[in-house]
Structures are given as C-alpha cells and as structure tokens.
Amino acid sequence: MTNQVIDCMMSHRSIRSYTDKAVSDEDLDSIIRAVQAAPNWVNLQLVSIIAIKNAERRELFSHLCGDQPHIAEAPVFLIFCADYNRVDIACKEKGQTLDEVMQDIDTVIVGAHETGIALEAATVAAESLGLGTVPIGDVRKNAQEVIRELQLPKYVFPMLGLCIGYPANDPGLKPRLPKKAVYFEETYNPDLKDKLDAYDKTYAEYLLKRPWNNRVGNWSDMAADFYLHPFHYRGVAEALEVQGFTSISKKKGEI
C-alpha cells in the first residue's frame, strides 16, 4: 500500500542548486500554515520564522552562514527562531518575569526541539509542493551578527535556516545509517561497531560516485573530522546570554 506523505519524506534530498523560478506567495503561505499546525509544547508555540527574500540580504546571510552560495541562490531563506518573547509579554501582563526560567538549560532544549519540529514540517510541506530544500544549521555560526541583522528582541534566538526553491538538479538519495543502528526496543544497544563498519563501506561507495563532491573517506571519518577540536561553532553561548538565555559558559563554572 502506498502512502503519498511517506513517499515524499522517503525521497528527501538536500538541494544546493536552485533555478531562478520564484516561490509563490500561496505556496509559502501553505508552508507557514503547515508549520503552525505542527506539534508544539503545551501550545506555547515557541517558534517564529523570518523569511529572507531580498537578493542582497540572501547574499549577506550566505556569508554569515559560512559562505554557502545556495542560500543566496534559493529564492526564499527561512530562519527559524526559538521565541520566548510572546511568553514574556504574557508574563508581564500578570506581573511576572521570565528571567529565572530563561537561566534553565531546559528552556534552551525546549526552544531547540521546537524549531526542529517546525523545520521538518516546513520541509515536508515544501517538498510536497514540488520544491527543494536544504536545512542550514550554520545560522548559529555568527549568531550575534545574525541577531543584529534580524533585529531580534530579547528571548529570541536563531536556531536553524531552510533554503526553499525549485531544484536545478537532482543530487540523488544519500544512504542513511542502517535501521538497527538508530532504532531500539525497550533499551539502547551500544554494540554498534559492526553496523557502523558496514555503513562506512556503503557511504564510501556513495561518495566515490559523486565526482563533484570533494569529500572522501567514510561516515566515521566525516563524523570525527566534523567534531575535531576546536569545534567550528564558537560564540553560541555568548550569543544566548545576550538574548537572555542561559549562559553555558557560566554553568560550566558552577559544575
């Protein structure tokens, strides 16, 4: 039995090359409404989305996000923010403050998972309309500059970005980890070495078939290199503190 929604999700590709065809206002509205319909914690609706359509500003954000040209090329770049500003307004109406709550690391975790749910909803909605997407985690790479450009108020933090547009090519499906490496029943199984070894072979073959891709090696090499010290995301804790969220650097000193 076929399922159109699942078929769409299973055919997901990260699109990094776009045509110059515009995304219609109707399609963008449908995507945003799909995001608003997504599950969220206690109906607090802790996500705001800022669309970057202006070509010069897309170019600017492509540089702020680590020189990713597809951000400038995609006709729409959505930035998903964890947003406690509306909650703060509600609290002030009752003479309350969010200051103490915002110092709890769980507040950051909730904001992060809310934006993740929202981005996936936008991705599925966009791809169901024939559009291509690619998530951008590097909106946090120069977080304070992004915050200034978006004029974000206190208690709002940029977590993720999403390029949306019509694909200029088909990069093909990327092989995923085997199900047994990510799905467990009742308890976690840490015995993963053989499964990762098998996936490394599959992933290495995949990379060799992509001559335009400068990555070599396998998944384990990629994962280890990505988190090689010093990690490339620096200054996120400081940017969170500026926006009124918990300071990770201070919490480390308290442990």
Short mmCIF file of C-alpha atoms in Angstrom, two decimals, residues 22-243:
data_model
loop_
_atom_site.label_atom_id
_atom_site.label_comp_id
_atom_site.label_asym_id
_atom_site.label_seq_id
_atom_site.Cartn_x
_atom_site.Cartn_y
_atom_site.Cartn_z
CA ALA A 22 10.16 32.27 -7.62
CA VAL A 23 8.27 30.53 -4.83
CA SER A 24 4.68 31.75 -5.00
CA ASP A 25 3.13 33.60 -2.07
CA GLU A 26 0.43 30.92 -1.99
CA ASP A 27 2.95 28.10 -1.62
CA LEU A 28 4.91 29.99 1.03
CA ASP A 29 1.69 30.67 2.94
CA SER A 30 0.83 26.95 2.82
CA ILE A 31 4.27 26.08 4.19
CA ILE A 32 3.98 28.54 7.07
CA ARG A 33 0.47 27.33 7.93
CA ALA A 34 1.78 23.74 7.96
CA VAL A 35 4.47 24.82 10.43
CA GLN A 36 1.87 26.44 12.65
CA ALA A 37 -0.16 23.22 12.63
CA ALA A 38 2.82 21.13 13.79
CA PRO A 39 3.03 19.70 17.33
CA ASN A 40 4.42 22.05 19.95
CA TRP A 41 5.00 22.04 23.69
CA VAL A 42 1.96 22.98 25.85
CA ASN A 43 0.61 25.01 22.91
CA LEU A 44 3.13 27.73 23.77
CA GLN A 45 4.06 27.96 20.06
CA LEU A 46 7.67 28.94 20.75
CA VAL A 47 8.80 29.37 17.14
CA SER A 48 8.98 32.39 14.87
CA ILE A 49 10.01 32.29 11.22
CA ILE A 50 11.67 35.11 9.32
CA ALA A 51 11.70 34.90 5.52
CA ILE A 52 14.68 36.40 3.71
CA LYS A 53 13.66 37.11 0.11
CA ASN A 54 15.73 40.15 -0.83
CA ALA A 55 18.65 39.05 -3.04
CA GLU A 56 21.22 41.26 -1.31
CA ARG A 57 20.19 40.03 2.11
CA ARG A 58 20.25 36.40 0.97
CA GLU A 59 23.80 37.04 -0.21
CA LEU A 60 24.66 38.54 3.18
CA PHE A 61 23.25 35.57 5.04
CA SER A 62 25.09 33.18 2.74
CA HIS A 63 28.33 34.69 4.07
CA LEU A 64 27.17 34.86 7.69
CA CYS A 65 26.35 31.15 7.46
CA GLY A 66 29.86 30.16 6.42
CA ASP A 67 29.87 31.06 2.72
CA GLN A 68 27.11 28.78 1.46
CA PRO A 69 26.13 30.02 -2.05
CA HIS A 70 22.87 28.06 -2.15
CA ILE A 71 21.46 30.44 0.48
CA ALA A 72 21.90 33.31 -1.99
CA GLU A 73 20.63 31.19 -4.88
CA ALA A 74 17.42 29.94 -3.25
CA PRO A 75 14.57 32.45 -3.71
CA VAL A 76 13.48 32.05 -0.08
CA PHE A 77 15.62 31.53 3.01
CA LEU A 78 13.64 30.86 6.18
CA ILE A 79 15.21 31.40 9.59
CA PHE A 80 13.58 29.53 12.47
CA CYS A 81 13.92 31.18 15.88
CA ALA A 82 13.23 29.88 19.35
CA ASP A 83 10.91 32.65 20.55
CA TYR A 84 10.03 33.31 24.20
CA ASN A 85 9.23 36.99 23.54
CA ARG A 86 5.49 36.35 23.29
CA VAL A 87 5.57 34.39 26.56
CA ASP A 88 7.46 37.26 28.16
CA ILE A 89 4.72 39.68 27.06
CA ALA A 90 2.07 37.38 28.59
CA CYS A 91 4.05 37.10 31.84
CA LYS A 92 4.47 40.85 32.16
CA GLU A 93 0.72 41.26 31.81
CA LYS A 94 0.44 39.24 35.05
CA GLY A 95 3.33 40.98 36.80
CA GLN A 96 5.68 38.01 36.32
CA THR A 97 9.19 37.76 34.93
CA LEU A 98 10.88 35.13 32.77
CA ASP A 99 14.41 35.94 33.95
CA GLU A 100 14.82 32.90 36.22
CA VAL A 101 13.16 30.48 33.80
CA MET A 102 15.45 31.61 30.99
CA GLN A 103 18.50 30.60 33.03
CA ASP A 104 17.40 26.95 33.00
CA ILE A 105 19.17 24.86 30.33
CA ASP A 106 15.88 23.03 29.70
CA THR A 107 14.50 26.27 28.28
CA VAL A 108 17.18 26.17 25.58
CA ILE A 109 16.49 22.49 24.92
CA VAL A 110 12.76 23.14 24.50
CA GLY A 111 13.42 26.03 22.11
CA ALA A 112 15.77 23.86 20.09
CA HIS A 113 13.41 20.90 19.73
CA GLU A 114 10.52 23.22 18.86
CA THR A 115 12.46 24.72 15.95
CA GLY A 116 13.48 21.23 14.80
CA ILE A 117 9.85 20.13 14.65
CA ALA A 118 8.94 23.32 12.79
CA LEU A 119 11.71 22.92 10.24
CA GLU A 120 10.70 19.35 9.46
CA ALA A 121 7.09 20.44 8.98
CA ALA A 122 8.25 23.14 6.56
CA THR A 123 10.47 20.66 4.72
CA VAL A 124 7.71 18.11 4.20
CA ALA A 125 5.22 20.80 3.16
CA ALA A 126 7.64 22.40 0.70
CA GLU A 127 8.69 19.13 -0.89
CA SER A 128 5.06 18.03 -1.23
CA LEU A 129 4.62 21.14 -3.40
CA GLY A 130 7.50 20.15 -5.69
CA LEU A 131 10.01 22.47 -4.07
CA GLY A 132 13.51 21.57 -2.91
CA THR A 133 15.02 22.33 0.49
CA VAL A 134 18.20 22.15 2.50
CA PRO A 135 18.44 22.84 6.26
CA ILE A 136 21.13 25.27 7.42
CA GLY A 137 22.50 24.82 10.93
CA ASP A 138 25.12 27.49 10.37
CA VAL A 139 22.77 30.36 11.22
CA ARG A 140 24.43 29.91 14.64
CA LYS A 141 27.93 30.22 13.20
CA ASN A 142 27.89 34.01 13.52
CA ALA A 143 24.90 34.17 15.81
CA GLN A 144 25.33 37.70 17.13
CA GLU A 145 25.61 39.17 13.61
CA VAL A 146 22.50 37.23 12.56
CA ILE A 147 20.66 38.51 15.63
CA ARG A 148 21.55 42.10 14.72
CA GLU A 149 20.51 41.67 11.08
CA LEU A 150 17.15 40.19 12.09
CA GLN A 151 16.67 42.77 14.86
CA LEU A 152 15.71 40.01 17.27
CA PRO A 153 14.42 41.15 20.66
CA LYS A 154 15.39 39.63 24.00
CA TYR A 155 14.41 35.98 24.45
CA VAL A 156 14.52 35.22 20.72
CA PHE A 157 17.36 33.14 19.24
CA PRO A 158 18.08 31.96 15.65
CA MET A 159 18.37 28.17 15.66
CA LEU A 160 18.01 26.89 12.08
CA GLY A 161 17.66 28.02 8.49
CA LEU A 162 15.95 26.45 5.47
CA CYS A 163 16.57 27.15 1.79
CA ILE A 164 13.45 26.75 -0.35
CA GLY A 165 13.22 26.86 -4.14
CA TYR A 166 12.91 24.83 -7.32
CA PRO A 167 15.78 22.31 -7.72
CA ALA A 168 18.23 22.95 -10.56
CA ASN A 169 19.41 19.32 -10.42
CA ASP A 170 18.84 16.03 -8.64
CA PRO A 171 21.75 15.13 -6.32
CA GLY A 172 20.35 11.66 -5.67
CA LEU A 173 19.45 9.97 -2.42
CA LYS A 174 22.04 9.83 0.35
CA PRO A 175 22.31 6.45 2.12
CA ARG A 176 21.26 6.53 5.76
CA LEU A 177 22.50 4.58 8.74
CA PRO A 178 21.04 1.07 8.98
CA LYS A 179 17.82 0.90 10.95
CA LYS A 180 19.45 -1.33 13.60
CA ALA A 181 21.91 1.48 14.38
CA VAL A 182 19.19 4.01 15.22
CA TYR A 183 16.11 2.03 16.29
CA PHE A 184 15.96 0.00 19.52
CA GLU A 185 13.20 -1.64 21.52
CA GLU A 186 12.95 -1.29 25.29
CA THR A 187 16.64 -0.42 25.85
CA TYR A 188 19.53 1.11 23.93
CA ASN A 189 22.01 -1.27 22.29
CA PRO A 190 25.53 0.23 22.38
CA ASP A 191 27.04 -2.62 20.32
CA LEU A 192 27.15 -0.66 17.07
CA LYS A 193 30.68 -1.19 15.71
CA ASP A 194 29.77 -3.81 13.08
CA LYS A 195 26.78 -1.78 11.91
CA LEU A 196 28.88 1.38 11.55
CA ASP A 197 31.61 -0.54 9.73
CA ALA A 198 29.06 -1.80 7.21
CA TYR A 199 27.62 1.68 6.77
CA ASP A 200 31.12 3.13 6.29
CA LYS A 201 31.57 0.87 3.24
CA THR A 202 28.21 1.93 1.80
CA TYR A 203 28.91 5.61 2.45
CA ALA A 204 32.41 5.45 0.96
CA GLU A 205 30.97 3.94 -2.24
CA TYR A 206 28.34 6.67 -2.33
CA LEU A 207 30.99 9.40 -2.09
CA LEU A 208 33.08 7.87 -4.86
CA LYS A 209 30.08 8.01 -7.20
CA ARG A 210 29.77 11.77 -6.66
CA PRO A 211 32.71 13.26 -8.60
CA TRP A 212 31.52 16.82 -7.88
CA ASN A 213 31.79 16.16 -4.14
CA ASN A 214 35.20 16.87 -2.57
CA ARG A 215 34.51 14.64 0.43
CA VAL A 216 36.45 11.39 0.67
CA GLY A 217 36.61 8.63 3.24
CA ASN A 218 33.53 7.31 5.02
CA TRP A 219 30.88 8.29 7.55
CA SER A 220 33.08 7.67 10.61
CA ASP A 221 35.85 9.84 9.13
CA MET A 222 33.35 12.60 8.41
CA ALA A 223 31.80 12.47 11.89
CA ALA A 224 35.15 12.50 13.68
CA ASP A 225 36.53 15.32 11.50
CA PHE A 226 33.40 17.41 11.96
CA TYR A 227 33.83 17.40 15.74
CA LEU A 228 37.59 17.80 15.69
CA HIS A 229 38.67 20.31 18.35
CA PRO A 230 38.30 23.26 18.19
CA PHE A 231 34.72 22.85 17.02
CA HIS A 232 33.68 25.39 14.40
CA TYR A 233 30.63 26.72 16.27
CA ARG A 234 32.10 29.29 18.62
CA GLY A 235 30.36 32.10 20.46
CA VAL A 236 26.94 30.45 20.66
CA ALA A 237 26.92 30.51 24.48
CA GLU A 238 27.76 34.20 24.47
CA ALA A 239 25.02 34.94 21.91
CA LEU A 240 22.48 33.03 24.00
CA GLU A 241 23.44 35.10 27.03
CA VAL A 242 23.00 38.36 25.08
CA GLN A 243 19.46 37.24 24.17
#
